[in-house]
Amino acid sequence: MNKIRGHFIEGKEVFDNGDIIKVFNPTNNEEISSISCAKDSSLEKAIISSEKAFNEWRQYSIAKRTEVIFEYKVLLERNKEKLAKIIGEDLGKVYDDALGEVRRGIENVEYACGIGEVIKGEYNKNISTEVDSWSEFLPVGIVLGITPFNFPAMVPMWMFPLALATGNSFILKPSEKDPHGSIFITELFNETKAPKGLLNLVNGDKKTVEFLINDKRIKAVSFVGSTPVAKKVYELSSISGKRCQALGGAKNHALILSDANIDYTTDQLISAAFGSSGQRCMALSVAVVSVKIKNEFLKSLKEKVLKLKFGSEDLNSNSFGPLVTMEHLKSVENNIKIAEDEGAEIIVDGRDLFKRKNSKSGYFLGPTIIDKVNSKMKSYKNEIFGPVLQIMEMNDLSDGIDIINQNKFGNGCCIFTSDGHSARAFAEKAEIGMVGINIPLPVPSSYHSFGGWKDSIFGDLSIYGPDGVRFYTRRKTITQRWPSKSTSEGVDLSMPNNLKQ
Ligand code: NAD
């Protein structure tokens, strides 16, 4: 009998008899554990404990809050190898990739350690004679975070360290496909001096999310996942009167100009297209190549891709791991089949490269390259989210920019070129939230903020960094005057204006 993992409420793991979801190791299709979906009574408990913790925590000084977040950073550093292994077992990420994810998560904790600097208010002395005005940035209350499977540690850390540092409490609802990394980082946080219940975790699915979004005691929702769900979560949150930032799916293009360094470009492109089996929202899934260099480019690309390693249960000997679930593997394979049926050309076929040996083996798919793709194809419009790179061609830069701008997603894109003028024009004209110049995965550092445009985000503010601080706080503006005892101006019913006084 495999272990059942419970929820993490008020500093300890709690169990209920909710519906069971099994979690499998994607490298070998063996069951790791089960989670039970939180019953309404557990969700109620989580909300009550979050409310209590918020009322205590909001009184903590900035110095005391920083001390807790810093303590958490130390715990994460001490446990990063263990966390990377958990992510490997749950999601099939190769060890170095998982460790990279953990490191990027910790960067957000480090940013949150500097909360005293970034939460400073705004102040104006003497906006009118002897009148001063300032704005303060106060916590909103209980924040709900709903996270996807592909970054079980980093994406929650995009959210809760900053939400907590700004004075809120937080309820995390991780992906039901690979919850163990999220459970582990929650357990670690509960080893700090923070009030119990400040960070609670509840397992579950759609029903769990809907229950929490409809509860008026929760004031804000950070969501990361696919576009249809992001849109729905944004709509439900808005109806329920909450602020919401909902980050959705992507289709990220790389433009390869005729003056690009082909060897460098194909190295970078392969890393960004096939790393994590393409299960990154910033993965490069489309290469739009100048017709002038396409043959030479594809030759270099194919040679290198055929040297990639995958398919071993020992993750350390793979370049990238399996897909997260059997269902997801089937969906990616289905998209390859759609592409074939639509007349695209499969020039490297990951289905042939990896023939599954028996039903017990993992959810592996080899790297796949699809040529002769055009923007009318269904397989191009879909977010495939697997180790699949689609190839399109362009005559010139403006052709390539048009392709990008007509796509409904707007998460990331990049250009490979040795011409600064073209790169500058690209950065200016691409209708995309995150742009790379000779950088394939332009994921902003924790000091900036992460967010796409168009159907890749619903809401006004990006996640983490300065936008994160604004999202997790609400502004209060105070205007004050201390008239001397002798001041007497009489009654004036006209609209006060600052020049008058
Ligand atoms: P998903 O949308 O299926 O699930 C995300 C979360 O929403 C999970 O916790 C899940 O339990 C919950 N959920 C699922 N269906 C729901 C529903 N109908 N109502 C309410 N909640 C629901 O996404 P996924 O498959 O876990 O993750 C992959 C997707 O996430 C891809 O589309 C990827 O591009 C996207 N993603 C985006 C970013 C970004 O920053 N834009 C980052 C990582 C992943």
XYZ file of C-alpha atoms and ligand atoms in Angstrom, residues 146-151 155 158 173-177 204-207 209-210 213 223-230 232-233 236 247-250 279-282 328 383 385 411 434 450-452 456 463, ligand 1:
93
model
C -2.785 27.672 -7.666
C 0.189 26.146 -9.417
C 0.960 23.926 -12.454
C 2.865 20.639 -12.614
C 5.939 21.778 -14.497
C 7.684 23.771 -11.741
C 6.329 28.545 -9.323
C 7.259 32.962 -7.374
C -3.084 24.446 -4.005
C -0.354 22.618 -5.939
C -0.758 20.482 -9.031
C -2.289 17.100 -8.237
C 0.053 15.504 -10.808
C -7.149 18.837 -4.733
C -8.411 19.678 -8.177
C -10.948 21.909 -9.919
C -13.520 21.529 -7.130
C -10.039 25.646 -6.497
C -13.654 26.672 -7.031
C -12.150 31.172 -5.039
C -2.655 31.406 -10.737
C -0.174 29.784 -13.128
C -1.289 27.078 -15.562
C -2.912 26.587 -18.960
C -4.778 29.372 -20.770
C -8.336 27.980 -20.572
C -8.036 27.449 -16.813
C -6.264 30.803 -16.300
C -11.708 30.719 -15.967
C -9.895 31.364 -12.670
C -14.412 33.456 -11.203
C -0.688 33.362 -16.099
C -1.513 31.000 -18.945
C 0.034 28.961 -21.729
C 2.480 29.864 -24.468
C 7.449 21.245 -20.443
C 8.376 24.849 -19.690
C 6.104 27.791 -20.366
C 9.168 29.548 -21.830
C 0.049 14.125 -21.404
C 0.272 24.511 -27.198
C 4.093 21.319 -24.303
C 4.686 34.866 -23.354
C 9.504 38.672 -22.460
C 7.551 37.663 -15.104
C 4.563 37.900 -17.392
C 3.431 37.504 -20.962
C -0.636 34.254 -21.836
C 4.177 37.867 -11.156
P -3.490 23.270 -15.673
O -4.122 24.524 -16.119
O -4.101 21.985 -16.111
O -3.471 23.207 -14.058
C -2.935 24.257 -13.293
C -3.601 24.254 -11.925
O -5.000 24.515 -12.072
C -3.501 22.915 -11.184
O -3.244 23.172 -9.821
C -4.860 22.280 -11.394
O -5.272 21.448 -10.324
C -5.789 23.485 -11.478
N -6.932 23.240 -12.381
C -6.977 22.425 -13.453
N -8.171 22.520 -14.066
C -8.895 23.424 -13.356
C -10.206 23.965 -13.502
N -11.011 23.592 -14.503
N -10.618 24.884 -12.603
C -9.818 25.277 -11.598
N -8.549 24.809 -11.413
C -8.094 23.885 -12.285
O -1.949 23.350 -16.074
P -0.829 22.216 -15.988
O -1.111 21.182 -17.020
O -0.625 21.809 -14.591
O 0.477 23.055 -16.407
C 0.884 23.266 -17.737
C 0.378 24.583 -18.254
O 0.838 25.650 -17.422
C 0.908 24.904 -19.653
O -0.144 25.464 -20.392
C 1.996 25.931 -19.392
O 2.275 26.799 -20.471
C 1.417 26.673 -18.230
N 2.442 27.387 -17.477
C 2.476 28.740 -17.613
C 3.447 29.471 -16.940
C 3.512 30.963 -17.084
O 4.242 31.568 -16.318
N 2.798 31.586 -17.992
C 4.371 28.809 -16.121
C 4.292 27.423 -16.001
C 3.311 26.720 -16.695
